[in-house]
Coordinates of N, CA, C and O in Angstrom, one line a residue:
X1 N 0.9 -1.2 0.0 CA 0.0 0.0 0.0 C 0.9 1.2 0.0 O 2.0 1.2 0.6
X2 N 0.4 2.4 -0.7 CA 1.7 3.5 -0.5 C 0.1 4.9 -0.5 O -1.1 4.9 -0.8
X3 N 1.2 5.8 0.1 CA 0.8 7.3 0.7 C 0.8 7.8 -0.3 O 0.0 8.9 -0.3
X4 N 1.3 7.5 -1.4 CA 1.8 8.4 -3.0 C -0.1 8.0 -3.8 O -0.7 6.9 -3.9
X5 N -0.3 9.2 -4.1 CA -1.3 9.1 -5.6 C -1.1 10.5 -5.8 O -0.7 11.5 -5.2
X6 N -1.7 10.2 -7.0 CA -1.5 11.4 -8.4 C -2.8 11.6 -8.7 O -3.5 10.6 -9.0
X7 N -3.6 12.9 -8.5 CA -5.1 13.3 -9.2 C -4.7 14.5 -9.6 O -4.4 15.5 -8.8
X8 N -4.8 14.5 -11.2 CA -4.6 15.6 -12.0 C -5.5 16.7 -11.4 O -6.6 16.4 -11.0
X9 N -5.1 17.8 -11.4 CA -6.0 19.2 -10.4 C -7.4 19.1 -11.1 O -8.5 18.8 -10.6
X10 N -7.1 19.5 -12.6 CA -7.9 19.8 -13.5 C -9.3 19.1 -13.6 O -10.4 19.7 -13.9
X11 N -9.1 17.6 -13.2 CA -10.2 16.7 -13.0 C -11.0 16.9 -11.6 O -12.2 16.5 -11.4
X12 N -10.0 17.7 -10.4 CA -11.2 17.6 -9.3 C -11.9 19.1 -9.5 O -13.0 19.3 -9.0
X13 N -11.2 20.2 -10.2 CA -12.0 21.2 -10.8 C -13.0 21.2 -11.5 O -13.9 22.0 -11.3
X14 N -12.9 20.1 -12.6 CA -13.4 19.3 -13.3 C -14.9 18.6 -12.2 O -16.0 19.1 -12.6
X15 N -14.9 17.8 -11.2 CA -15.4 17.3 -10.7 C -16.1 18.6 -9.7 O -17.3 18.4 -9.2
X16 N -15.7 19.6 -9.5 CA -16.4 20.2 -8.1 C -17.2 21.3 -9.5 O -18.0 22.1 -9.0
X17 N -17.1 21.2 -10.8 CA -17.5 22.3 -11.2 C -19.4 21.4 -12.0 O -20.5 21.8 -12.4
X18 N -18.6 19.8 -12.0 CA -19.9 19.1 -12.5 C -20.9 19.1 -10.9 O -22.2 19.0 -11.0
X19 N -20.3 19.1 -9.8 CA -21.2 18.7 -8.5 C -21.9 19.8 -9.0 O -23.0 19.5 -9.5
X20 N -21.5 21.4 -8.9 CA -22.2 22.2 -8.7 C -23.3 22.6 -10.1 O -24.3 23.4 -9.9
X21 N -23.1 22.0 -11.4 CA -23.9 21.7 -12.2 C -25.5 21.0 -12.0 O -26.7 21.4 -12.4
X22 N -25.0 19.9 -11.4 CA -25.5 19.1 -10.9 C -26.7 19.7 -9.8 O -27.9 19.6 -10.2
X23 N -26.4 20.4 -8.3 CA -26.5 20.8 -7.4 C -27.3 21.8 -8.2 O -28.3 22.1 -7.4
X24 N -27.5 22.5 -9.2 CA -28.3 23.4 -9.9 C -29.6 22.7 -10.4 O -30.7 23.1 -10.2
X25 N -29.2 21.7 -11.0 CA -30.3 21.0 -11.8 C -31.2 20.3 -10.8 O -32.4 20.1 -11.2
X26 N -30.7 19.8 -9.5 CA -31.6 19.6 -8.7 C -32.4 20.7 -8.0 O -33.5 20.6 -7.5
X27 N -31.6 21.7 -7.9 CA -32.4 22.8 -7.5 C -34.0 23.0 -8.5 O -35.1 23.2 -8.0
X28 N -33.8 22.7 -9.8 CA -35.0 23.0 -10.9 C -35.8 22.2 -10.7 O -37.0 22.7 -10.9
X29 N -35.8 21.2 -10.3 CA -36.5 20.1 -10.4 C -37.8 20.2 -9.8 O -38.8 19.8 -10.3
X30 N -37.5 21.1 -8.1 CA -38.8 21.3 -7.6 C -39.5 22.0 -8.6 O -40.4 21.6 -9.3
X31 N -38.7 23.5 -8.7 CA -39.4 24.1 -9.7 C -40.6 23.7 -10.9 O -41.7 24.0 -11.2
X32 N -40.0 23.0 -11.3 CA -40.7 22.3 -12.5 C -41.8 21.2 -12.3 O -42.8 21.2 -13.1
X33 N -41.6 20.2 -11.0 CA -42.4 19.7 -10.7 C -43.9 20.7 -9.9 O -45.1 20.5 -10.1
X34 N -43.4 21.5 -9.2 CA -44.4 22.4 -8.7 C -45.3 23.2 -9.7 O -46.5 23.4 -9.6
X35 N -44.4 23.7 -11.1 CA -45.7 23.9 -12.3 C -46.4 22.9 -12.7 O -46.8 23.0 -13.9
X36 N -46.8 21.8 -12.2 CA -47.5 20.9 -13.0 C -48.6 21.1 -12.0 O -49.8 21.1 -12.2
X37 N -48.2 21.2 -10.9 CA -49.5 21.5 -9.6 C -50.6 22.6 -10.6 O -50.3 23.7 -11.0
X38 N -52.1 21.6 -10.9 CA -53.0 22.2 -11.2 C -53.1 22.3 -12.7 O -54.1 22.8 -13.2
X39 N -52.3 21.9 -13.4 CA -52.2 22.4 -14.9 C -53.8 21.4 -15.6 O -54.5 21.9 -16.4
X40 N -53.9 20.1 -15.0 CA -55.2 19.6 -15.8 C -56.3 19.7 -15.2 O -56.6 19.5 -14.1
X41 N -57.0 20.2 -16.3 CA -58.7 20.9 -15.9 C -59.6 20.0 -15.9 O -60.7 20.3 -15.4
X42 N -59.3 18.8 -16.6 CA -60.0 17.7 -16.3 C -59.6 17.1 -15.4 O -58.6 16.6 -15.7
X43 N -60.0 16.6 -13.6 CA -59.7 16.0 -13.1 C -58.6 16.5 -12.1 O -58.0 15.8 -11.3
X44 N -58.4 17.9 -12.4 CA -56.8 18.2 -11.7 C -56.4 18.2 -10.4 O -55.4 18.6 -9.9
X45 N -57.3 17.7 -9.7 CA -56.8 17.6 -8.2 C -56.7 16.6 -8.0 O -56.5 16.2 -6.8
X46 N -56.7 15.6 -9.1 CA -56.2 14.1 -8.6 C -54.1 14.6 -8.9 O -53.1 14.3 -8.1
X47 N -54.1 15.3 -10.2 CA -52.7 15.3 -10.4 C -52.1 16.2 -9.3 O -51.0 15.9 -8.8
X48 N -53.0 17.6 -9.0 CA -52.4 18.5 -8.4 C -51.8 17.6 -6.6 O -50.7 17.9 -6.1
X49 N -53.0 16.3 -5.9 CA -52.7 15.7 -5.4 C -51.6 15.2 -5.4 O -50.8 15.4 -4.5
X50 N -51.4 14.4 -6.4 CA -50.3 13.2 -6.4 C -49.2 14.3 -6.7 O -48.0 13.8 -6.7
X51 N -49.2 15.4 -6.9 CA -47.6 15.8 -7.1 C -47.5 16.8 -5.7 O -46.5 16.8 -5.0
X52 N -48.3 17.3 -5.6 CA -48.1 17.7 -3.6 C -47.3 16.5 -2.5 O -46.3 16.6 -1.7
X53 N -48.3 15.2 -2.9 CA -47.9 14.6 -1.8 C -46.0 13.8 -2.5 O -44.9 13.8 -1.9
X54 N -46.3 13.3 -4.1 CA -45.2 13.5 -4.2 C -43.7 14.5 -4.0 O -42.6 14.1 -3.9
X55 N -44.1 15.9 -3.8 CA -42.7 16.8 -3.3 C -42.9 17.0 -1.7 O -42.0 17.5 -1.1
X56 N -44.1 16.6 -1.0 CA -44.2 16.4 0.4 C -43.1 14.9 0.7 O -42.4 15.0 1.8
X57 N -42.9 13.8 0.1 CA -42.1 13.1 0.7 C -41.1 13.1 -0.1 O -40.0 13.1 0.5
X58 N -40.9 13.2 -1.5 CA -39.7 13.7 -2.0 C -38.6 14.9 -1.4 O -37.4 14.7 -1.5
X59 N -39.2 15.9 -0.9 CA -38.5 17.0 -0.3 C -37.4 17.0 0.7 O -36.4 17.8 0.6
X60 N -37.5 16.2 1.4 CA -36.4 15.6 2.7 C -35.2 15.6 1.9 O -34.3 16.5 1.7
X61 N -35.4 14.0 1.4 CA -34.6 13.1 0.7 C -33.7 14.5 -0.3 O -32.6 14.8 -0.1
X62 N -34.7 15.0 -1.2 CA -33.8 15.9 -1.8 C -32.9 17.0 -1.6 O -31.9 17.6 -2.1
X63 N -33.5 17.1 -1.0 CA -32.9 18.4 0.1 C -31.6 17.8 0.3 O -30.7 18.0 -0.5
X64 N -31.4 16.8 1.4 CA -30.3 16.3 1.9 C -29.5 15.8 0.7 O -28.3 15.6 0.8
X65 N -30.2 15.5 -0.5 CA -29.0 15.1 -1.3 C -28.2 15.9 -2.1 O -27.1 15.7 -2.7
X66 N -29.3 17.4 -2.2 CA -28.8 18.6 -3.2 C -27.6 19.2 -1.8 O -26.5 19.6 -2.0
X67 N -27.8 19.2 -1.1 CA -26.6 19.7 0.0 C -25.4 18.8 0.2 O -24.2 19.2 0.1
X68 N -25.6 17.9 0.3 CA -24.3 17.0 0.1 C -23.7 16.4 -1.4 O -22.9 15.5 -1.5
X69 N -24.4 17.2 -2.6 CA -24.1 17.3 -3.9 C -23.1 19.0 -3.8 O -22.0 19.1 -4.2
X70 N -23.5 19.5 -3.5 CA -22.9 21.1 -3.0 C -21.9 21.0 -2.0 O -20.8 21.6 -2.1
X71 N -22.0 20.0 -0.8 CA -20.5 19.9 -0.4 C -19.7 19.4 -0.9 O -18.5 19.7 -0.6
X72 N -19.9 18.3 -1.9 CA -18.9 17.3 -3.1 C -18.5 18.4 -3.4 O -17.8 19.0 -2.5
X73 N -18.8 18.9 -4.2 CA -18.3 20.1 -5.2 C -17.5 20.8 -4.6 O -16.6 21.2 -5.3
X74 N -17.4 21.4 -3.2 CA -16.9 22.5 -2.7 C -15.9 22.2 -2.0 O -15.0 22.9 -1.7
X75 N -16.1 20.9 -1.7 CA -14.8 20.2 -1.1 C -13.7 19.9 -2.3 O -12.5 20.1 -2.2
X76 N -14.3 19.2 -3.6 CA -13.7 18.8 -4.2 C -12.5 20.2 -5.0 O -11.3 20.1 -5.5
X77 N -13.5 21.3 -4.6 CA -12.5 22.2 -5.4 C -11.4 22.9 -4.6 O -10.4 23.2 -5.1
X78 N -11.7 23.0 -3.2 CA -11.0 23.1 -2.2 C -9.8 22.2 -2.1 O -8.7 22.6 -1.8
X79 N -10.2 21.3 -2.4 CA -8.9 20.0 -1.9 C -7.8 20.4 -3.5 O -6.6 20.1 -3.7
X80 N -8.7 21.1 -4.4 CA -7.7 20.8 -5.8 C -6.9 22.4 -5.8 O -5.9 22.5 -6.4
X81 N -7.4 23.2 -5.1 CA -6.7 24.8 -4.7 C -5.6 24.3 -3.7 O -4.4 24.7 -3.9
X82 N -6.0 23.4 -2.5 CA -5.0 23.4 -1.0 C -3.7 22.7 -2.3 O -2.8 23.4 -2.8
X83 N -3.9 21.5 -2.7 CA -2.6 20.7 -3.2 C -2.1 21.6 -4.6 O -1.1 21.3 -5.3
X84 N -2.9 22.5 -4.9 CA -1.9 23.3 -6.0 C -1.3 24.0 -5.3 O -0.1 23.8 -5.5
X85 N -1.5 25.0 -4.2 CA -0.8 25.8 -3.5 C 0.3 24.8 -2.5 O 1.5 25.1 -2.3
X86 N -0.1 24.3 -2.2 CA 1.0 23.1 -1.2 C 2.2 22.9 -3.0 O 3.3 23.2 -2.6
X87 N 2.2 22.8 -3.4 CA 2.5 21.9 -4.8 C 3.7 23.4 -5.4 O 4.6 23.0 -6.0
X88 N 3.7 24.9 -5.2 CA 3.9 25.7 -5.7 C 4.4 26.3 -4.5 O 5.2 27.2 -4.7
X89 N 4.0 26.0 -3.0 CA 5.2 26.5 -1.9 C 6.0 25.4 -2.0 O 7.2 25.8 -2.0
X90 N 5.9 24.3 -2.1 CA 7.0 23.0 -1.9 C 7.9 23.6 -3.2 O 9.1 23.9 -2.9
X91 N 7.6 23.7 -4.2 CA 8.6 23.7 -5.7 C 9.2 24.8 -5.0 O 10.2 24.4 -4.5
X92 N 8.7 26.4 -4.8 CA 9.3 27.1 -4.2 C 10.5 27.4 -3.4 O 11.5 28.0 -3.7
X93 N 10.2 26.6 -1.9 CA 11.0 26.2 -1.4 C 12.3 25.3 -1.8 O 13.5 25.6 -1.5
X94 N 11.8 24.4 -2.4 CA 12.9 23.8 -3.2 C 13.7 24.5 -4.4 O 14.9 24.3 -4.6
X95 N 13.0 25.3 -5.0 CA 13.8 26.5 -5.7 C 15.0 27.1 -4.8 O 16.2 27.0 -5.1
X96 N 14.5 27.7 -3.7 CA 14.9 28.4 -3.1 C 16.3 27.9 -2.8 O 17.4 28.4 -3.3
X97 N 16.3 26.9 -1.9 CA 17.3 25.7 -1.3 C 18.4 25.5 -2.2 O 19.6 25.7 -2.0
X98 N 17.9 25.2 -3.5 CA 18.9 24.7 -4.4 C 19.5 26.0 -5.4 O 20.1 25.8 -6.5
X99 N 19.3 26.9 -4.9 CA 19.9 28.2 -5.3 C 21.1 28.6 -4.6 O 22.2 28.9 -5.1
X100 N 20.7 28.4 -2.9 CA 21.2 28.7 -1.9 C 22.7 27.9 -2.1 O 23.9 28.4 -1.9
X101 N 22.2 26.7 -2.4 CA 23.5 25.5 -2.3 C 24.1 25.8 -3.6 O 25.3 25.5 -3.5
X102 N 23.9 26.1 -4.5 CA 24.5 26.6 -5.4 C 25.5 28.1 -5.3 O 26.5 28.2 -6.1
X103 N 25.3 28.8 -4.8 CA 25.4 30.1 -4.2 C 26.6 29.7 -3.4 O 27.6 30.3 -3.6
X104 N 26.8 28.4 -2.1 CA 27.6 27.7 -1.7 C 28.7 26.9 -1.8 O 29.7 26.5 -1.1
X105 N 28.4 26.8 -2.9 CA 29.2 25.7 -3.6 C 30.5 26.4 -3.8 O 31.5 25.8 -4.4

């Protein structure tokens, strides 16, 4: 087992920019389901029903998953900012060092 992996930045930018894609489109969803509340004049309180009580138990569930679709993403982009900046003081540093010893030599 080793401490070493490699995740190109690009891809968890890549990844935190699809979460929050994502984390949008579930946002619409109520939206869109709630225009149908009422739309048929024949009969429409059977539909206007079944889609009430459908975003009545739907709602939780979505909720909690559009938020922890929004923390993927925010973490994911976070974690790809911390290891570029860790990634660009380490080169740094090592710039630095091996100037120094050069300078020494």
């Amino acid at each position: 087992m080793s401490d070493h992996i490699q995740v190109p930045m690009t891809h968890l930018h890549e990844i935190a920019t699809k979460f929050a894609s994502m984390k949008a489109e579930l946002d619409g969803t109520e939206q869109s389901a709630t225009e149908l509340h009422g739309v048929d004049a024949n009969d429409g309180h059977l539909v206007a029903t079944a889609v009430t009580d459908f975003l009545a138990e739907w709602k939780q569930s979505r909720k909690t998953l559009n938020e922890n679709v929004g923390i993927l993403g925010e973490v994911s982009g976070k974690i790809a900012d911390l290891v570029i900046g860790f990634d660009t003081d380490v080169s740094k540093s090592i710039g630095d060092a091996a100037s120094k010893m050069k300078e020494n030599q």
